Short mmCIF file of C-alpha atoms in Angstrom, two decimals:
data_model
loop_
_atom_site.label_atom_id
_atom_site.label_comp_id
_atom_site.label_asym_id
_atom_site.label_seq_id
_atom_site.Cartn_x
_atom_site.Cartn_y
_atom_site.Cartn_z
CA MET A 1 -99.78 -57.54 364.32
CA ASN A 2 -99.27 -60.79 363.56
CA ARG A 3 -96.27 -61.47 361.34
CA HIS A 4 -98.14 -61.95 358.53
CA VAL A 5 -99.45 -58.27 358.40
CA LEU A 6 -96.07 -57.16 358.19
CA VAL A 7 -95.21 -59.69 355.49
CA VAL A 8 -98.71 -59.08 353.38
CA LEU A 9 -98.22 -55.38 354.07
CA ILE A 10 -94.32 -55.64 352.41
CA VAL A 11 -95.64 -57.58 349.45
CA ALA A 12 -98.82 -55.41 349.45
CA VAL A 13 -96.77 -52.36 349.26
CA THR A 14 -94.39 -53.73 346.11
CA ALA A 15 -96.67 -55.70 344.16
CA LEU A 16 -96.43 -52.39 341.43
CA LEU A 17 -93.13 -53.87 341.28
CA ALA A 18 -93.73 -57.36 340.75
CA ALA A 19 -96.39 -55.69 338.14
CA SER A 20 -93.98 -54.30 336.07
CA GLY A 21 -90.24 -54.32 337.54
CA LEU A 22 -87.53 -51.81 335.13
CA PRO A 23 -86.72 -51.16 331.39
CA ALA A 24 -85.75 -51.89 329.15
CA ALA A 25 -82.63 -49.69 327.60
CA ALA A 26 -80.52 -48.93 324.53
CA SER A 27 -77.52 -51.42 323.47
CA ALA A 28 -74.29 -49.83 326.39
CA GLY A 29 -72.16 -51.40 322.68
CA THR A 30 -68.71 -52.02 323.03
CA GLY A 31 -67.18 -48.75 324.28
CA LYS A 32 -63.74 -47.71 325.77
CA TYR A 33 -64.38 -46.59 329.97
CA ALA A 34 -61.19 -45.94 332.47
CA PRO A 35 -58.51 -47.69 333.53
CA LEU A 36 -59.09 -49.20 336.89
CA ASP A 37 -56.42 -46.90 338.31
CA ARG A 38 -57.11 -43.35 337.03
CA PRO A 39 -58.05 -41.50 339.44
CA GLY A 40 -61.21 -40.42 340.95
CA PRO A 41 -62.84 -36.99 339.93
CA LYS A 42 -63.33 -34.81 342.06
CA LEU A 43 -67.00 -34.64 343.84
CA ASP A 44 -68.82 -32.06 342.13
CA VAL A 45 -72.12 -32.12 344.54
CA PRO A 46 -71.70 -29.25 347.11
CA ALA A 47 -69.65 -31.22 350.71
CA LYS A 48 -72.67 -28.66 352.98
CA LYS A 49 -75.06 -31.61 351.00
CA LEU A 50 -72.77 -34.62 351.66
CA ALA A 51 -72.06 -34.25 355.13
CA ALA A 52 -76.21 -33.32 355.72
CA SER A 53 -76.65 -36.82 353.96
CA LEU A 54 -74.39 -38.97 355.84
CA LYS A 55 -76.28 -39.98 359.96
CA CYS A 56 -73.50 -41.83 361.70
CA HIS A 57 -74.47 -43.59 365.69
CA GLY A 58 -71.95 -45.17 368.02
CA THR A 59 -68.48 -44.51 368.68
CA LEU A 60 -66.49 -44.85 365.07
CA ARG A 61 -63.16 -45.51 366.89
CA GLY A 62 -62.02 -47.47 368.70
CA SER A 63 -64.53 -49.93 368.33
CA THR A 64 -64.42 -53.47 367.89
CA LEU A 65 -66.83 -53.79 365.59
CA GLU A 66 -66.82 -53.42 361.94
CA PRO A 67 -68.11 -50.10 361.30
CA VAL A 68 -71.39 -50.51 358.54
CA VAL A 69 -71.77 -47.39 355.87
CA LEU A 70 -76.26 -47.88 355.21
CA SER A 71 -77.14 -47.45 351.15
CA PRO A 72 -80.37 -47.89 350.79
CA ALA A 73 -82.68 -49.16 347.77
CA THR A 74 -83.94 -46.94 345.17
CA GLY A 75 -87.68 -45.34 345.92
CA VAL A 76 -86.29 -44.84 349.92
CA ASN A 77 -84.76 -43.09 351.95
CA SER A 78 -82.36 -45.45 354.77
CA VAL A 79 -84.53 -44.41 357.18
CA GLN A 80 -87.39 -45.76 355.60
CA ASN A 81 -84.95 -48.55 354.77
CA TYR A 82 -83.39 -49.12 358.05
CA SER A 83 -84.37 -47.00 360.65
CA TRP A 84 -86.65 -50.71 361.69
CA ASN A 85 -84.51 -53.17 361.46
CA TYR A 86 -80.80 -53.12 360.63
CA GLU A 87 -79.76 -49.63 362.45
CA ARG A 88 -81.56 -51.25 365.33
CA ALA A 89 -80.25 -54.26 364.90
CA PHE A 90 -76.65 -52.92 365.23
CA THR A 91 -77.61 -50.62 367.37
CA ALA A 92 -78.57 -53.75 370.28
CA GLN A 93 -74.68 -54.75 368.52
CA HIS A 94 -72.39 -51.77 369.96
CA ARG A 95 -71.72 -52.18 366.61
CA PRO A 96 -71.74 -47.92 364.96
CA TRP A 97 -72.92 -47.61 361.38
CA CYS A 98 -73.71 -44.76 359.10
CA ALA A 99 -76.90 -44.54 356.66
CA ILE A 100 -76.65 -42.97 353.30
CA THR A 101 -79.49 -40.63 352.53
CA MET A 102 -79.43 -40.01 349.01
CA PRO A 103 -81.06 -37.02 346.76
CA TYR A 104 -84.80 -37.55 345.85
CA ARG A 105 -85.49 -41.49 347.48
CA THR A 106 -82.25 -42.51 345.53
CA LEU A 107 -84.21 -41.93 342.26
CA GLY A 108 -81.66 -39.61 341.28
CA ASP A 109 -79.44 -40.13 338.94
CA ILE A 110 -77.27 -43.09 340.68
CA GLN A 111 -74.22 -41.84 339.36
CA THR A 112 -74.66 -38.50 341.60
CA ALA A 113 -75.33 -41.51 343.93
CA GLY A 114 -71.57 -42.69 344.01
CA GLU A 115 -70.53 -39.45 345.11
CA TYR A 116 -72.90 -39.49 347.84
CA LEU A 117 -71.01 -43.51 348.52
CA VAL A 118 -68.06 -41.82 347.91
CA HIS A 119 -68.06 -39.55 350.72
CA ALA A 120 -69.99 -41.44 352.92
CA ILE A 121 -66.65 -44.00 352.58
CA ARG A 122 -64.25 -41.71 353.02
CA THR A 123 -65.36 -40.01 356.26
CA VAL A 124 -66.65 -42.51 358.24
CA HIS A 125 -63.21 -44.69 357.42
CA ALA A 126 -60.72 -41.05 358.61
CA ARG A 127 -63.53 -41.24 361.76
CA ALA A 128 -62.72 -44.50 362.66
CA GLY A 129 -59.57 -45.31 361.56
CA GLU A 130 -59.93 -48.56 360.39
CA ARG A 131 -62.35 -49.95 357.57
CA VAL A 132 -65.59 -50.35 356.97
CA ALA A 133 -67.78 -52.53 355.26
CA VAL A 134 -70.97 -51.16 353.01
CA LEU A 135 -73.51 -52.89 352.75
CA GLY A 136 -76.92 -51.96 350.15
CA HIS A 137 -80.55 -53.58 349.26
CA SER A 138 -80.98 -53.47 345.86
CA GLN A 139 -79.19 -50.11 344.36
CA GLY A 140 -77.98 -50.21 347.42
CA GLY A 141 -76.40 -53.41 347.09
CA MET A 142 -74.91 -52.14 344.07
CA SER A 143 -74.20 -48.44 343.87
CA MET A 144 -71.25 -49.05 346.19
CA ARG A 145 -69.09 -50.25 343.56
CA TRP A 146 -69.36 -47.68 340.41
CA ALA A 147 -67.94 -45.59 343.77
CA LEU A 148 -64.87 -48.46 343.52
CA ARG A 149 -65.39 -49.00 340.27
CA PHE A 150 -64.77 -44.93 339.36
CA TRP A 151 -62.93 -43.70 342.48
CA PRO A 152 -60.06 -45.73 343.19
CA ASP A 153 -58.54 -44.02 346.96
CA THR A 154 -61.96 -45.86 348.70
CA ARG A 155 -60.64 -49.79 347.70
CA ARG A 156 -57.78 -49.16 350.76
CA MET A 157 -60.59 -47.74 352.63
CA VAL A 158 -63.22 -50.71 352.40
CA ASP A 159 -63.15 -54.21 354.05
CA ASP A 160 -66.52 -55.66 352.82
CA VAL A 161 -69.21 -55.13 350.89
CA ILE A 162 -72.21 -55.95 351.02
CA GLY A 163 -75.51 -56.86 348.32
CA MET A 164 -78.78 -58.09 348.98
CA ALA A 165 -80.33 -58.38 345.98
CA GLY A 166 -78.48 -55.74 344.08
CA SER A 167 -79.21 -54.80 341.09
CA ASN A 168 -75.23 -56.26 339.74
CA HIS A 169 -75.58 -56.96 336.02
CA GLY A 170 -79.47 -54.60 335.75
CA THR A 171 -82.11 -56.43 334.94
CA THR A 172 -85.06 -57.46 332.44
CA THR A 173 -88.09 -57.11 333.03
CA ARG A 174 -89.41 -53.94 332.32
CA THR A 175 -92.11 -51.17 333.24
CA ALA A 176 -93.91 -48.41 331.31
CA CYS A 177 -90.55 -45.98 330.63
CA ILE A 178 -90.50 -46.07 326.53
CA GLU A 179 -87.38 -44.40 325.90
CA GLY A 180 -87.84 -41.49 323.75
CA GLN A 181 -91.34 -41.50 325.07
CA THR A 182 -92.34 -41.85 328.66
CA SER A 183 -90.15 -40.18 331.14
CA CYS A 184 -89.23 -42.10 334.16
CA PRO A 185 -86.25 -41.07 336.86
CA PRO A 186 -83.06 -42.07 336.09
CA ALA A 187 -82.27 -44.56 338.74
CA VAL A 188 -84.33 -46.51 336.91
CA TRP A 189 -82.95 -45.97 333.67
CA GLN A 190 -79.75 -47.16 334.58
CA GLN A 191 -80.93 -50.52 336.03
CA ALA A 192 -81.68 -51.66 332.48
CA SER A 193 -79.36 -54.33 331.83
CA THR A 194 -79.08 -53.01 328.93
CA ALA A 195 -78.30 -49.76 330.49
CA HIS A 196 -74.90 -47.62 329.17
CA PHE A 197 -74.36 -47.23 333.26
CA ILE A 198 -74.34 -51.10 334.11
CA ALA A 199 -72.34 -51.19 331.10
CA ALA A 200 -69.55 -48.75 332.47
CA LEU A 201 -70.49 -50.69 336.50
CA ASN A 202 -69.24 -53.89 335.07
CA SER A 203 -65.86 -52.68 332.73
CA GLY A 204 -62.59 -53.98 333.89
CA ALA A 205 -63.51 -55.79 337.15
CA GLU A 206 -66.31 -55.99 338.86
CA THR A 207 -64.37 -56.84 342.41
CA PHE A 208 -60.95 -55.39 343.79
CA ARG A 209 -58.02 -56.76 345.76
CA GLY A 210 -58.61 -56.91 349.20
CA ILE A 211 -61.54 -56.20 349.41
CA SER A 212 -64.54 -59.32 350.87
CA TYR A 213 -68.41 -59.02 348.08
CA THR A 214 -70.22 -61.12 349.79
CA GLU A 215 -73.93 -60.97 346.63
CA ILE A 216 -76.70 -62.22 349.21
CA PHE A 217 -80.48 -62.88 346.01
CA THR A 218 -83.22 -64.80 346.59
CA HIS A 219 -84.97 -66.66 343.77
CA THR A 220 -87.58 -64.84 343.88
CA ASP A 221 -87.10 -62.43 343.45
CA GLU A 222 -89.64 -60.40 341.59
CA VAL A 223 -87.52 -57.22 340.55
CA VAL A 224 -83.75 -57.83 339.79
CA GLN A 225 -83.72 -60.83 337.20
CA PRO A 226 -82.98 -63.06 336.13
CA ASN A 227 -82.39 -64.47 340.06
CA SER A 228 -84.11 -67.15 339.21
CA THR A 229 -80.78 -69.64 339.35
CA ASP A 230 -77.33 -69.46 341.27
CA ALA A 231 -75.90 -69.80 337.99
CA THR A 232 -78.01 -66.97 335.61
CA SER A 233 -78.11 -64.06 339.44
CA SER A 234 -77.94 -60.72 337.65
CA SER A 235 -77.19 -59.56 341.23
CA ALA A 236 -73.95 -62.18 341.13
CA LEU A 237 -70.49 -61.06 341.10
CA HIS A 238 -67.75 -63.23 338.75
CA THR A 239 -64.43 -60.98 337.47
CA GLY A 240 -62.01 -59.12 339.65
CA SER A 241 -59.64 -60.11 342.31
CA GLY A 242 -61.39 -59.94 345.28
CA ARG A 243 -62.41 -62.53 347.35
CA ILE A 244 -66.47 -63.81 346.10
CA THR A 245 -69.66 -65.23 347.51
CA ASN A 246 -72.93 -65.74 345.87
CA VAL A 247 -75.51 -67.23 348.27
CA SER A 248 -79.11 -67.55 347.49
CA THR A 249 -81.62 -67.16 351.46
CA GLN A 250 -82.40 -70.43 349.54
CA ASP A 251 -78.71 -72.01 350.03
CA ILE A 252 -79.32 -71.95 353.08
CA CYS A 253 -83.21 -72.37 353.39
CA PRO A 254 -84.80 -73.87 350.24
CA THR A 255 -88.27 -73.05 350.82
CA ASP A 256 -87.35 -69.19 351.87
CA THR A 257 -89.91 -67.12 349.72
CA TYR A 258 -89.18 -63.58 350.80
CA GLU A 259 -88.65 -61.40 347.70
CA HIS A 260 -86.86 -58.91 346.46
CA LEU A 261 -87.63 -56.29 349.44
CA ASN A 262 -87.88 -58.42 352.42
CA VAL A 263 -84.38 -59.70 351.31
CA GLY A 264 -82.96 -57.21 352.39
CA THR A 265 -85.68 -56.00 355.34
CA ILE A 266 -86.98 -59.01 356.92
CA ASP A 267 -85.29 -62.24 356.00
CA PRO A 268 -83.73 -63.62 358.89
CA VAL A 269 -81.27 -65.91 355.71
CA ALA A 270 -79.78 -62.99 354.28
CA TYR A 271 -79.01 -61.17 357.91
CA ALA A 272 -77.23 -64.16 359.27
CA LEU A 273 -74.86 -64.46 356.03
CA VAL A 274 -74.74 -60.48 356.82
CA MET A 275 -73.70 -61.15 360.05
CA ASP A 276 -71.27 -63.73 359.04
CA ALA A 277 -69.23 -61.53 356.83
CA LEU A 278 -68.77 -59.20 358.75
CA THR A 279 -67.73 -61.00 361.71
CA HIS A 280 -65.67 -63.01 360.04
CA ASP A 281 -62.16 -62.20 357.56
CA GLY A 282 -63.69 -63.05 353.59
CA PRO A 283 -66.64 -62.99 352.85
CA ALA A 284 -69.47 -65.42 354.65
CA LYS A 285 -69.20 -68.69 354.43
CA PRO A 286 -72.81 -70.55 353.90
CA SER A 287 -71.21 -73.49 355.64
CA ARG A 288 -71.55 -71.67 358.28
CA ILE A 289 -75.39 -70.29 359.12
CA ASP A 290 -77.07 -72.59 360.87
CA GLY A 291 -80.19 -74.24 359.70
CA SER A 292 -82.72 -73.69 362.30
CA VAL A 293 -82.96 -69.55 361.13
CA CYS A 294 -84.95 -71.02 358.41
CA GLN A 295 -87.57 -71.42 361.63
CA SER A 296 -86.85 -68.08 362.09
CA ALA A 297 -89.79 -65.43 360.82
CA TYR A 298 -87.88 -62.12 360.97
CA GLN A 299 -84.19 -60.63 360.85
CA PRO A 300 -82.99 -60.06 364.36
CA GLY A 301 -83.77 -55.91 364.73
CA VAL A 302 -87.69 -56.21 363.32
CA ASP A 303 -89.99 -55.56 366.45
CA PRO A 304 -93.68 -56.60 364.40
CA SER A 305 -94.93 -54.82 367.86
CA SER A 306 -93.69 -51.45 366.48
CA ALA A 307 -96.42 -48.60 364.55
CA ASN A 308 -92.42 -47.72 363.38
CA THR A 309 -92.36 -50.90 361.82
CA TYR A 310 -95.75 -49.88 359.82
CA GLU A 311 -94.79 -46.49 358.74
CA GLN A 312 -91.90 -46.79 357.30
CA VAL A 313 -93.79 -49.61 355.11
CA LEU A 314 -95.91 -46.95 353.75
CA MET A 315 -93.82 -45.12 353.82
CA SER A 316 -92.44 -46.59 351.38
CA ALA A 317 -94.05 -46.57 349.12
CA PRO A 318 -94.66 -43.34 347.35
CA GLY A 319 -91.28 -43.91 345.79
CA LEU A 320 -91.53 -47.43 344.86
CA VAL A 321 -94.93 -46.61 343.14
CA ALA A 322 -92.00 -43.98 340.65
CA VAL A 323 -90.05 -46.72 340.10
CA ALA A 324 -92.65 -49.15 338.75
CA THR A 325 -95.76 -46.35 338.08
CA PRO A 326 -93.83 -42.93 336.03
CA PHE A 327 -97.70 -40.79 336.07
CA ALA A 328 -97.43 -41.46 339.90
CA ASN A 329 -94.29 -39.87 340.99
CA ALA A 330 -95.49 -38.92 344.10
CA VAL A 331 -92.25 -37.42 345.66
CA GLY A 332 -91.16 -34.45 342.87
CA ALA A 333 -87.65 -37.34 341.25
CA PRO A 334 -87.14 -35.89 338.13
CA GLU A 335 -88.46 -38.10 335.48
CA VAL A 336 -86.16 -37.79 332.07
CA LYS A 337 -87.38 -40.07 328.36
CA SER A 338 -83.79 -41.51 328.16
CA GLU A 339 -80.94 -43.14 330.36
CA PRO A 340 -78.80 -40.50 331.58
CA LYS A 341 -75.61 -39.50 329.26
CA LEU A 342 -72.36 -40.88 331.42
CA ARG A 343 -69.79 -38.83 332.65
CA CYS A 344 -66.50 -37.63 331.41
CA TYR A 345 -64.84 -39.71 334.14
CA THR A 346 -66.57 -42.69 332.57
CA LEU A 347 -64.79 -43.18 329.53
CA ALA A 348 -60.75 -43.61 327.48
CA THR A 349 -61.07 -40.40 326.78
CA GLY A 350 -61.61 -39.03 330.64
CA CYS A 351 -62.83 -35.19 330.95
#
């Protein structure tokens, strides 16, 4: 199949997301949240589940290349998100990587997903003996920040945070989810721009000293909004003491039309920024990106002749349908009629 077939297939799979986005939730208010330096709580997820969730490839200890932890988007698992693009590219580079499989195709409570990220960061750091990068798409481009916010010990273990179309400030778009009336997966409620989860995530500081943050987004994003301009980008970060680069793919290639799913799976511009962050001190620097990338159709790792490429795109469809259409949840994700309550460790009063 040619590149046009692959792009059309991806756009078709994500069309349901574009139709309705994510829900509006109750106002998060001005509640008091945990101090930035309070030690994180013990992980509630059983150790066996945490261990089983992490798949690693390559030699972590002694590698000359920074290890990467891959965190998937809402509605998909790590295989569907990364096996046909970034995993292939990193393997070809001999770069060690570890991918996390979240419960319910990453549709469950993101507070639980945060525990999987804490475990992954601690485990990969311990095995590698060095600081690691965490790379994520959509929810996966935001959720590592939950681990860093509420488990301060993980901050010294992370060198780079790289988000692709990350829902850092939620989204203003809506779905059929109506609080108190419609049941939707927890992660859908939690990524509304007015969600209590988003307020807690960004409380105190969005970034932390010693960590480089590269936030990549696209002006054609139909899911995480607003992202139509650099100034109003929901994906962008601004506060805290981390080093930050907020960059749209259109800053590099003004005619880049790849949208929400594309930017985290096939966009060569996003890939170039990811690699710039991984291979330099600090976050990505747009001025280092060669303009020739604008002539490429796919990022390295994507093989449009491989059956697995199309299989994973198609396999992602049921989970993505469950994001946008709560009446068609075919992946067994839990559904609730409102945003899950914030856990006690997030609050100033503690547990």
